[in-house]
Short mmCIF file of C-alpha atoms and ligand atoms in Angstrom, two decimals:
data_model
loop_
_atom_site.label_atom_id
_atom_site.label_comp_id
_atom_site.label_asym_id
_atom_site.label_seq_id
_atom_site.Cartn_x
_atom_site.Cartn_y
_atom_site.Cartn_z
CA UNK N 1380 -14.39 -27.88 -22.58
CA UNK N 1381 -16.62 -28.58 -19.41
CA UNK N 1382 -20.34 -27.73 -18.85
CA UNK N 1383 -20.09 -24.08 -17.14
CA UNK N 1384 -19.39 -23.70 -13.70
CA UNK N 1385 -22.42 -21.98 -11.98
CA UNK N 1386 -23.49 -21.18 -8.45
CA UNK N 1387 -26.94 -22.41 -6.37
CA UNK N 1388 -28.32 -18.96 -7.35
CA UNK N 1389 -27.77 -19.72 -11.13
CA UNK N 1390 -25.30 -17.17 -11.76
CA UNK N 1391 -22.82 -17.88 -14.68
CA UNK N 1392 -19.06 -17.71 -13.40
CA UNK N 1393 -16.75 -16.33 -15.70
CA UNK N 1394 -13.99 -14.49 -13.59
CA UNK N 1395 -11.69 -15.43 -11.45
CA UNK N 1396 -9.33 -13.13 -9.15
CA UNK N 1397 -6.15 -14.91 -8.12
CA UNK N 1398 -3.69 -13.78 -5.46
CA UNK N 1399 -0.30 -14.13 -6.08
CA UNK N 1400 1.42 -12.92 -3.06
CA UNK N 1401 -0.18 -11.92 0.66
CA UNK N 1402 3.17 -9.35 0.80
CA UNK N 1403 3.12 -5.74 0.13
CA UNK N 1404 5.56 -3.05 -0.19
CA UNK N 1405 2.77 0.09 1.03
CA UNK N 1406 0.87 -0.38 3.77
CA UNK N 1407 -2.83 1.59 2.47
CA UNK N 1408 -5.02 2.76 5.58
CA UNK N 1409 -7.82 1.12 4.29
CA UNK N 1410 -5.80 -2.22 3.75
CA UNK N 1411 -2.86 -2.85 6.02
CA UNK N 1412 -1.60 -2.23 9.32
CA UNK N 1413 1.49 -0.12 9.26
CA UNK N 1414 3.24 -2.94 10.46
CA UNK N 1415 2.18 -5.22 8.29
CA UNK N 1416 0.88 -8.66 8.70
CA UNK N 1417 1.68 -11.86 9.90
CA UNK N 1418 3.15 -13.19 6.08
CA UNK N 1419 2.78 -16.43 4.47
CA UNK N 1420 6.07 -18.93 4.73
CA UNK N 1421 7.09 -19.00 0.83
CA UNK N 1422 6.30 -22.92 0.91
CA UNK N 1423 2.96 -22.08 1.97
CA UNK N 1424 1.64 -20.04 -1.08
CA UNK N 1425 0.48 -21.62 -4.48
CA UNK N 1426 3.55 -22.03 -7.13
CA UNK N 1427 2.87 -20.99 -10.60
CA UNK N 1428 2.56 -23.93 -11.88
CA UNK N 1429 -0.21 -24.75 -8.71
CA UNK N 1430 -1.63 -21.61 -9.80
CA UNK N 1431 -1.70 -22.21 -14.00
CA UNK N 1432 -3.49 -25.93 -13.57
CA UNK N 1433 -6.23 -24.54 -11.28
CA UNK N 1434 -6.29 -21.11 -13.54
CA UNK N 1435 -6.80 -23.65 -16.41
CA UNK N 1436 -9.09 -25.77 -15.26
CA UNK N 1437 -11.24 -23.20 -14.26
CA UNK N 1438 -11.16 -21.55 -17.80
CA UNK N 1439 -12.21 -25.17 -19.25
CA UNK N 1440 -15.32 -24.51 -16.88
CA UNK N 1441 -16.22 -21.31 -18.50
CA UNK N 1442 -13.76 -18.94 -16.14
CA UNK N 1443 -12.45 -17.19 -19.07
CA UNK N 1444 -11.69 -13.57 -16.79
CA UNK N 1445 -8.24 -13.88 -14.55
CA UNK N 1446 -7.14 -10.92 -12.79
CA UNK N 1447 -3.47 -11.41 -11.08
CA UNK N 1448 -3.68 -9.54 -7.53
CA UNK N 1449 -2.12 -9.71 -4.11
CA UNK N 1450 -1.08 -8.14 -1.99
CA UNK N 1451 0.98 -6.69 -4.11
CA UNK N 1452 1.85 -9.28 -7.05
CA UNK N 1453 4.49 -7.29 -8.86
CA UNK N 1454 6.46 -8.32 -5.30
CA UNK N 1455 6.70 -12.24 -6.29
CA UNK N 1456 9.33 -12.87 -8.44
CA UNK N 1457 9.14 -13.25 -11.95
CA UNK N 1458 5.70 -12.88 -12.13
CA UNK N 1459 6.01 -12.50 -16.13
CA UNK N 1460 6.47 -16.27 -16.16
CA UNK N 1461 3.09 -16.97 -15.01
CA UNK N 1462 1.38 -13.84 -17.34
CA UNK N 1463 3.18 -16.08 -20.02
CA UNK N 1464 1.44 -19.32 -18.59
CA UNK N 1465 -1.70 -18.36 -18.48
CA UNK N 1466 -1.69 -16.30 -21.69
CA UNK N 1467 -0.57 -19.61 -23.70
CA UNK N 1468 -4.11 -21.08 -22.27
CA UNK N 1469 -6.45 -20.29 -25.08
CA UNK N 1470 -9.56 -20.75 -22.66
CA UNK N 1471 -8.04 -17.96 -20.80
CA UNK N 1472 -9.79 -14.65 -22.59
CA UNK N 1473 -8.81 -12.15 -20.82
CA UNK N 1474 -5.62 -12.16 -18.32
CA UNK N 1475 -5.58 -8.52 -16.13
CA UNK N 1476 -3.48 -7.89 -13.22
CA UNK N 1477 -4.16 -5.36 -10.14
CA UNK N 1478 -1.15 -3.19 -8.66
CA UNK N 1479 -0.31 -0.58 -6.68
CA UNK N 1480 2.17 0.30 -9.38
CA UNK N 1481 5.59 1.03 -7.54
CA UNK N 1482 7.41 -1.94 -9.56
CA UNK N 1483 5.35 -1.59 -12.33
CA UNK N 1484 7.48 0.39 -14.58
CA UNK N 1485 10.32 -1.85 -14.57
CA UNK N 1486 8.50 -4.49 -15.08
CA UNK N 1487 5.89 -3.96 -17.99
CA UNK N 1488 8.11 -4.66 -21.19
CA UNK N 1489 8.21 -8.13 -19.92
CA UNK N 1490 4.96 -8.24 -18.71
CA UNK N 1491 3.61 -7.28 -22.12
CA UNK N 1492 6.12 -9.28 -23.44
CA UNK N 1493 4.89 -12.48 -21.57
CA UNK N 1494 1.40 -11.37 -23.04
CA UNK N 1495 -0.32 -8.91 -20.38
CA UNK N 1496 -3.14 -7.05 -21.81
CA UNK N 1497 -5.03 -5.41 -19.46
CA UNK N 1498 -3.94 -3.37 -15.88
CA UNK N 1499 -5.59 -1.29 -13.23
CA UNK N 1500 -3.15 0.78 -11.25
CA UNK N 1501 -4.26 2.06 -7.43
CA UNK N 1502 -3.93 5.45 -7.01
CA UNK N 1503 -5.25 7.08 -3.89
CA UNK N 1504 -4.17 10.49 -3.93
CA UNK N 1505 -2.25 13.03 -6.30
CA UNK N 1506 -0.47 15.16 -4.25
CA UNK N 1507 2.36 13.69 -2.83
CA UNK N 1508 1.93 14.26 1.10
CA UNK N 1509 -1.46 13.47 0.60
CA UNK N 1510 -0.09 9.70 -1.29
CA UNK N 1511 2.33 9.29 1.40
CA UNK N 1512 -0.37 10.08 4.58
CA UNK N 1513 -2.68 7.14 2.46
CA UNK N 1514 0.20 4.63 1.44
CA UNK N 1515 2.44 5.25 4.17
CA UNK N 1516 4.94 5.41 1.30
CA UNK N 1517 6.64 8.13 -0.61
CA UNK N 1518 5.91 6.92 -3.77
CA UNK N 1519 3.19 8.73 -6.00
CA UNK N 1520 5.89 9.82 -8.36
CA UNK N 1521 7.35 6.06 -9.18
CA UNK N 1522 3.50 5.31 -9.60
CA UNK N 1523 3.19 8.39 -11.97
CA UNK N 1524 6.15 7.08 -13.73
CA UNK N 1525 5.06 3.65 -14.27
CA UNK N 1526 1.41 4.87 -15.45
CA UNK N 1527 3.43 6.62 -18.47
CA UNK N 1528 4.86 3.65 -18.78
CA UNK N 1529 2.56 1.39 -19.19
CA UNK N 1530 0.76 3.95 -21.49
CA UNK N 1531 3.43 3.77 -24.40
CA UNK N 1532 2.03 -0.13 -24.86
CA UNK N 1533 -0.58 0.08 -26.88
CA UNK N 1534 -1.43 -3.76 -26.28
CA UNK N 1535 -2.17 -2.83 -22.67
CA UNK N 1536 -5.86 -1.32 -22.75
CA UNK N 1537 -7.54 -0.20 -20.91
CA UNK N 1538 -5.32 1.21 -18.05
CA UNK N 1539 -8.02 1.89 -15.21
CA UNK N 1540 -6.86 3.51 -12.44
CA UNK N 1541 -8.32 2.81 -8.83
CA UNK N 1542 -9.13 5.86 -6.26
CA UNK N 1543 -10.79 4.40 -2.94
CA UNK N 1544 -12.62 6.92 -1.90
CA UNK N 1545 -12.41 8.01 2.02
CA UNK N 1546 -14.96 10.56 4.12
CA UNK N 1547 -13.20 13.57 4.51
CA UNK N 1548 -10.27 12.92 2.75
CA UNK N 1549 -11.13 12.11 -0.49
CA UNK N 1550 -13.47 15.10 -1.26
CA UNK N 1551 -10.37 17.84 -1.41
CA UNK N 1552 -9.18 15.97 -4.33
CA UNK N 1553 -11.82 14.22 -6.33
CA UNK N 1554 -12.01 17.51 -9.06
CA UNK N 1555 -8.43 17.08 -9.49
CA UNK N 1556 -9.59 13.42 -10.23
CA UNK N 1557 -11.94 14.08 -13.18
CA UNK N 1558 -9.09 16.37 -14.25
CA UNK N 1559 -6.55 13.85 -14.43
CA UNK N 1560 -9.06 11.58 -15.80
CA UNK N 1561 -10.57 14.04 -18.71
CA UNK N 1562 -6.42 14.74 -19.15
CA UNK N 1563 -5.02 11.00 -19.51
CA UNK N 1564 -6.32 7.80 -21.35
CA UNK N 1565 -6.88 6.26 -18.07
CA UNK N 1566 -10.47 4.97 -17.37
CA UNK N 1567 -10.67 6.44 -13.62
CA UNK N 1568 -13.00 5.03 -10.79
CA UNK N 1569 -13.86 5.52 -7.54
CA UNK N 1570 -14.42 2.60 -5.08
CA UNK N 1571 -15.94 2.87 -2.04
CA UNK N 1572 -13.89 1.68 1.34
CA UNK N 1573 -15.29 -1.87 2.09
CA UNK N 1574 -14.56 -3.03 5.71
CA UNK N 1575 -12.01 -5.23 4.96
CA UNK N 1576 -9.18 -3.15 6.31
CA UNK N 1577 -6.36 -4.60 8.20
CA UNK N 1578 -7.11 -2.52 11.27
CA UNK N 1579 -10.26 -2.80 11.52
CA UNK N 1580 -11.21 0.59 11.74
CA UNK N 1581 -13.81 0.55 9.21
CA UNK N 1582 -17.23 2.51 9.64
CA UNK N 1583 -19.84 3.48 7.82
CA UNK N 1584 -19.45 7.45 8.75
CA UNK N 1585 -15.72 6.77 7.07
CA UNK N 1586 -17.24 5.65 3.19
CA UNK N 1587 -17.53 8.37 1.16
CA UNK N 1588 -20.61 7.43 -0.66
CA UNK N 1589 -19.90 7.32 -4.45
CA UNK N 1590 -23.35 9.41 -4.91
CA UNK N 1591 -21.20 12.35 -3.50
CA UNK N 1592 -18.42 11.80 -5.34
CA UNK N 1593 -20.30 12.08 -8.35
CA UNK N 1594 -22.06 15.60 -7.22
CA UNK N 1595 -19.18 17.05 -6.75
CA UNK N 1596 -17.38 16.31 -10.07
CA UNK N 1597 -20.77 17.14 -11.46
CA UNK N 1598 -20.95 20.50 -10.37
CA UNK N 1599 -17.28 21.25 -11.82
CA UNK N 1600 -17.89 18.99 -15.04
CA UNK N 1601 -21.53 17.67 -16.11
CA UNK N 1602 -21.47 14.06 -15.97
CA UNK N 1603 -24.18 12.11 -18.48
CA UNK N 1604 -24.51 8.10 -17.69
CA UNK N 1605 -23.46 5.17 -19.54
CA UNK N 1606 -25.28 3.06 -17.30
CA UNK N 1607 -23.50 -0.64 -15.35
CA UNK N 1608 -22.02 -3.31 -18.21
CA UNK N 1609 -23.64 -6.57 -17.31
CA UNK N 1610 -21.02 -8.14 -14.91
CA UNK N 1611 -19.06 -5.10 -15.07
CA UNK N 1612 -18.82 -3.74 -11.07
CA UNK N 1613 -18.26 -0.19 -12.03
CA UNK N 1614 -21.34 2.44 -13.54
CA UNK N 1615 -19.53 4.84 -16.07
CA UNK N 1616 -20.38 8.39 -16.92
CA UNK N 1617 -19.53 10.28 -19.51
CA UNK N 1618 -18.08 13.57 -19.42
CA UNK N 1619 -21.10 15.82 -21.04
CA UNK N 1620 -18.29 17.46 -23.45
CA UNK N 1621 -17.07 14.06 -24.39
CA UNK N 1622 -13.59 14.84 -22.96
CA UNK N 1623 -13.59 11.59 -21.31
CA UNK N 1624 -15.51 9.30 -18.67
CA UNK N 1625 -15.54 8.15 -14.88
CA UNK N 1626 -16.69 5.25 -13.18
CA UNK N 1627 -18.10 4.64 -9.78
CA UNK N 1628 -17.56 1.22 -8.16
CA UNK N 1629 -20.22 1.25 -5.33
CA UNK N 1630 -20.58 -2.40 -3.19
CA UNK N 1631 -21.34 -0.34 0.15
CA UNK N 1632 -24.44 2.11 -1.00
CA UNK N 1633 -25.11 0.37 -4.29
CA UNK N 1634 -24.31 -3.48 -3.93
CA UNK N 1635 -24.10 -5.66 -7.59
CA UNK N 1636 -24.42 -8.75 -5.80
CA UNK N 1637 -27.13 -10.07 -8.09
CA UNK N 1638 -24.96 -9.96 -10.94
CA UNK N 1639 -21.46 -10.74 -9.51
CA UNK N 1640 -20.22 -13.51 -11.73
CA UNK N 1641 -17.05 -13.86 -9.80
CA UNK N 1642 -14.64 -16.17 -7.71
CA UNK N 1643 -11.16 -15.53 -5.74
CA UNK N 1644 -8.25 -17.97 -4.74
CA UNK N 1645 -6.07 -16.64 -2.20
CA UNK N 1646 -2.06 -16.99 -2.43
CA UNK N 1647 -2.26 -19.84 -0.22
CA UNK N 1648 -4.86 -21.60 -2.49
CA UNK N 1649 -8.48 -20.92 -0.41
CA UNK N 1650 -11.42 -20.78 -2.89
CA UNK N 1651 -13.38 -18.05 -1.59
CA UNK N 1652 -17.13 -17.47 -3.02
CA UNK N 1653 -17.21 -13.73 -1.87
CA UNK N 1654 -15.13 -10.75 -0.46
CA UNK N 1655 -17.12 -11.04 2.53
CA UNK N 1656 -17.50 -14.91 3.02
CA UNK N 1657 -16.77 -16.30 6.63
CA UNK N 1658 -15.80 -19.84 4.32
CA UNK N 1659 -13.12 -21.11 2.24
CA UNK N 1660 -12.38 -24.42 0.41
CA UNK N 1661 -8.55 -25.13 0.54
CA UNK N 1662 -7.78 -26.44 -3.20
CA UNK N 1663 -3.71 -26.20 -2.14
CA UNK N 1664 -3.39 -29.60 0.14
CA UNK N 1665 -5.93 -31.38 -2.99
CA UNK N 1666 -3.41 -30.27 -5.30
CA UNK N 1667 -0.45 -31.48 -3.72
CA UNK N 1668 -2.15 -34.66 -2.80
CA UNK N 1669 -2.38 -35.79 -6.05
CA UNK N 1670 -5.96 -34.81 -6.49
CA UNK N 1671 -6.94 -35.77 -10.48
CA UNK N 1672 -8.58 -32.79 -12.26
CA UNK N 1673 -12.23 -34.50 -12.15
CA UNK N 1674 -11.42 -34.30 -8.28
CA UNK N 1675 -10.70 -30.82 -8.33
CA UNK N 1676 -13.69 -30.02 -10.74
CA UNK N 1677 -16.15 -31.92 -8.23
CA UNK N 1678 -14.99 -29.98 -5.45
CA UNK N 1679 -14.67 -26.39 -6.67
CA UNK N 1680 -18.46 -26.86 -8.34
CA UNK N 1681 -19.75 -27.71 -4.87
CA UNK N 1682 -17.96 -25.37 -3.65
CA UNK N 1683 -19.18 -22.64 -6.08
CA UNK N 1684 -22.38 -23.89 -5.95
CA UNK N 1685 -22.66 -22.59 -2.30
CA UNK N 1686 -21.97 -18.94 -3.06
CA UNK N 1687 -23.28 -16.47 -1.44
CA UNK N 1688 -26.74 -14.72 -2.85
CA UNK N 1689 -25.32 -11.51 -1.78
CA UNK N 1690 -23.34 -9.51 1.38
CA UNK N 1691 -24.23 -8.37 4.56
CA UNK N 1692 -22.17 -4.67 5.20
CA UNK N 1693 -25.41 -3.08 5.27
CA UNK N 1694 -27.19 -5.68 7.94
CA UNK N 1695 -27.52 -5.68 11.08
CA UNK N 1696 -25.23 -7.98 13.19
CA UNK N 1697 -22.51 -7.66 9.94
CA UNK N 1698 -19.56 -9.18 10.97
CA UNK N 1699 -15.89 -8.53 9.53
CA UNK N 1700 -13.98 -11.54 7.50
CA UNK N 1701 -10.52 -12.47 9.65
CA UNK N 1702 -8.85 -12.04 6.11
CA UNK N 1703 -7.75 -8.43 5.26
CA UNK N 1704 -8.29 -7.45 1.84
CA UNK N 1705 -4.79 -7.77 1.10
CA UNK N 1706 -4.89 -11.52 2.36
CA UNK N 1707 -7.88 -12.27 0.32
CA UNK N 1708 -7.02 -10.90 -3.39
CA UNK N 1709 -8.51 -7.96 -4.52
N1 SAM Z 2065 -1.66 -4.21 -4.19
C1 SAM Z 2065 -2.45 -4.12 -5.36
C2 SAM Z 2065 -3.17 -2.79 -5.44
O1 SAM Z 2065 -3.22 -2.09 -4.43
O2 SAM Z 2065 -3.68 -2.49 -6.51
C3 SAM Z 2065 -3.44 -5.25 -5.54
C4 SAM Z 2065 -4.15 -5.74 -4.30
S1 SAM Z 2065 -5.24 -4.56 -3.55
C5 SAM Z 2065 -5.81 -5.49 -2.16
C6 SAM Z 2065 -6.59 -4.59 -4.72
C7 SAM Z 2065 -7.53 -3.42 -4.67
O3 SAM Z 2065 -8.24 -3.46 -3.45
C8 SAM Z 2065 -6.88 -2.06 -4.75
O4 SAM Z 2065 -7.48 -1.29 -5.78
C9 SAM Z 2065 -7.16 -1.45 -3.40
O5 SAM Z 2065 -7.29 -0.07 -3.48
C10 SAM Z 2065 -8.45 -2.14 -3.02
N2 SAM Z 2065 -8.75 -2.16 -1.58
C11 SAM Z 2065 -7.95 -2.57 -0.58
N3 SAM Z 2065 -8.57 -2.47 0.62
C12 SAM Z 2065 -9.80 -1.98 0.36
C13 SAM Z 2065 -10.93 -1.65 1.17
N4 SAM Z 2065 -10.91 -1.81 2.49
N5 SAM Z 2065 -12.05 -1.17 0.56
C14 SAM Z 2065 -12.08 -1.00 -0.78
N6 SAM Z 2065 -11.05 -1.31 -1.61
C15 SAM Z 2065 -9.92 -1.78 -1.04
FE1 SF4 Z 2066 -0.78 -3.15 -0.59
FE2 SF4 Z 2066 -2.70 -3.00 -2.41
FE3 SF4 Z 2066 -3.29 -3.30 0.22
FE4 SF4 Z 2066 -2.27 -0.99 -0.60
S1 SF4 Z 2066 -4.25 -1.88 -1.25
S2 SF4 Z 2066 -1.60 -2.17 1.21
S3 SF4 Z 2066 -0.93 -1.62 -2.21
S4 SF4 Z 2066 -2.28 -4.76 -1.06
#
């Protein structure tokens, strides 16, 4: 093992969100244009085994969190044979993935198989012209599908399920929500809409604050808090009949900056200290330079050590990352 990686700000990093793939098959309002983006050339993105020796080397630093994310990574091939990669590193604790969910069910016997244990599944909307206006996609049932999927694994716990939550959209649907919420074992949370959308038509008059949210499943179902897990981004309440609980994920009104113990690696191998950061350290042309691993270790810990105390959305003068969330991981 290596001493702990840690930032300037002495923050403890111990997760790590890696992008697989800068490809999608929806194209999310809040995310991507509906024409998509310019995409990576295939030579251009990290390979697995790229991906495995950085993974690893980061868990021998104390990274022991990796979350697989894209764009969409159940679109790059075979991604089983990197879940089994990293799950044969036993400095790797706990291996999670992020997906919209559309390939999902015919892919999670292998998945588990390979040794996933953990998935969050985004789900926007539950009525299915209300999915498509979101996704630009007609595919809430094949996300449905693959949600009952995934459920008949036992190994795979929790499945959390991802709403972004949009001003005057959102609302006609967030009791149906907790419904669907109190109804499955799904740990559901609301995230507010961070402006890292694709066409840049983020404002704050279009977040739904997560405060709201929470009134108005309130009024329908009493909520009592569980309070914010240390590191944890999301604040969970409890449904007051103990049929369940919700959690609120809230970086516009409520940032967690102080306590975000967290890196990401884009697709195309950019160490990136924040969601919002306007730098990147490129690990990718290192790695195929022949960079040893004390090489790597000395520049991702001055790299890290430079992250950022905390973001700016709620400054004045905040300006917009050129990466798109789905460009960035997640
Ligand atoms: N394609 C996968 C998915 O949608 O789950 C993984 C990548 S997606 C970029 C990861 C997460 O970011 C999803 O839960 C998505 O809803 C969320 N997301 C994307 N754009 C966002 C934005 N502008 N504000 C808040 N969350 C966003
Ligand atoms: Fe694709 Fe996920 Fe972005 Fe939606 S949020 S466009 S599914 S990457």
């Amino acid at each position: 093992m290596r001493p702990q990686l840690v930032d300037g700000h002495g923050r403890d990093i111990g997760d790590v969100r890696i992008s697989v793939t800068d490809r999608c098959n929806f194209r999310c309002q809040y995310c991507m244009p509906a024409e998509g983006l310019p995409w990576l050339d295939r030579k251009d993105i990290l390979t697995y085994e790229e991906i495995a020796r950085v993974a690893g080397l980061l868990a021998s630093m104390g990274v022991h969190d990796v979350r697989l994310t894209g764009g969409e990574p159940l679109a790059r091939r075979e991604l089983w044979k990197l879940v089994e990669m990293l799950s044969a590193d036993g400095n790797i604790h706990d291996l999670s993935l992020t997906t919209n969910g559309y390939l999902l069910e015919r892919q999670v016997e292998q998945l588990v198989r390979a040794g996933l244990r953990r998935v969050n599944v985004s789900l926007d909307a539950l009525a299915p012209d209300r999915f498509f206006q979101l996704t630009r996609r007609n595919s809430l049932q094949q996300v449905l599908s693959s949600l009952a999927a995934a459920e008949k694994y036992p190994e795979l716990r929790p499945i959390k399920v991802n709403v972004v939550a949009l001003k005057d959209f959102t609302e006609d649907e967030v009791v149906a929500f907790a419904e669907f919420a109190r109804k499955h074992p799904y740990e559901v949370r609301f995230i507010e809409f961070m402006p890292l959308d694709g066409d840049r038509n983020w404002s704050r008059d279009r977040v739904l604050p997560n405060a709201e949210v929470r009134r108005l499943i309130h009024a329908a179902y009493p909520l009592k808090d569980l309070g914010r897990e240390r590191h944890g981004t999301s604040r969970r309440w409890e449904f007051a009949d103990g049929q369940g609980s919700i959690g609120f994920i809230s970086p516009v009104s409520e940032p967690f900056c102080g306590d975000c113990n967290r890196i990401r690696i884009t697709a195309e191998g950019e160490l990136r200290t924040c969601l919002f950061s306007m730098t990147e350290t490129d690990l990718r042309e290192p790695l195929r330079n022949g960079a040893s691993d004390a090489e790597l270790e000395a520049l991702i810990r001055a790299a890290v050590w430079e992250k950022e105390l905390k973001h700016h959305v709620n400054d004045e003068g905040f300006v917009q990352p050129l990466r798109t969330m789905s460009q960035i991981g997640g």
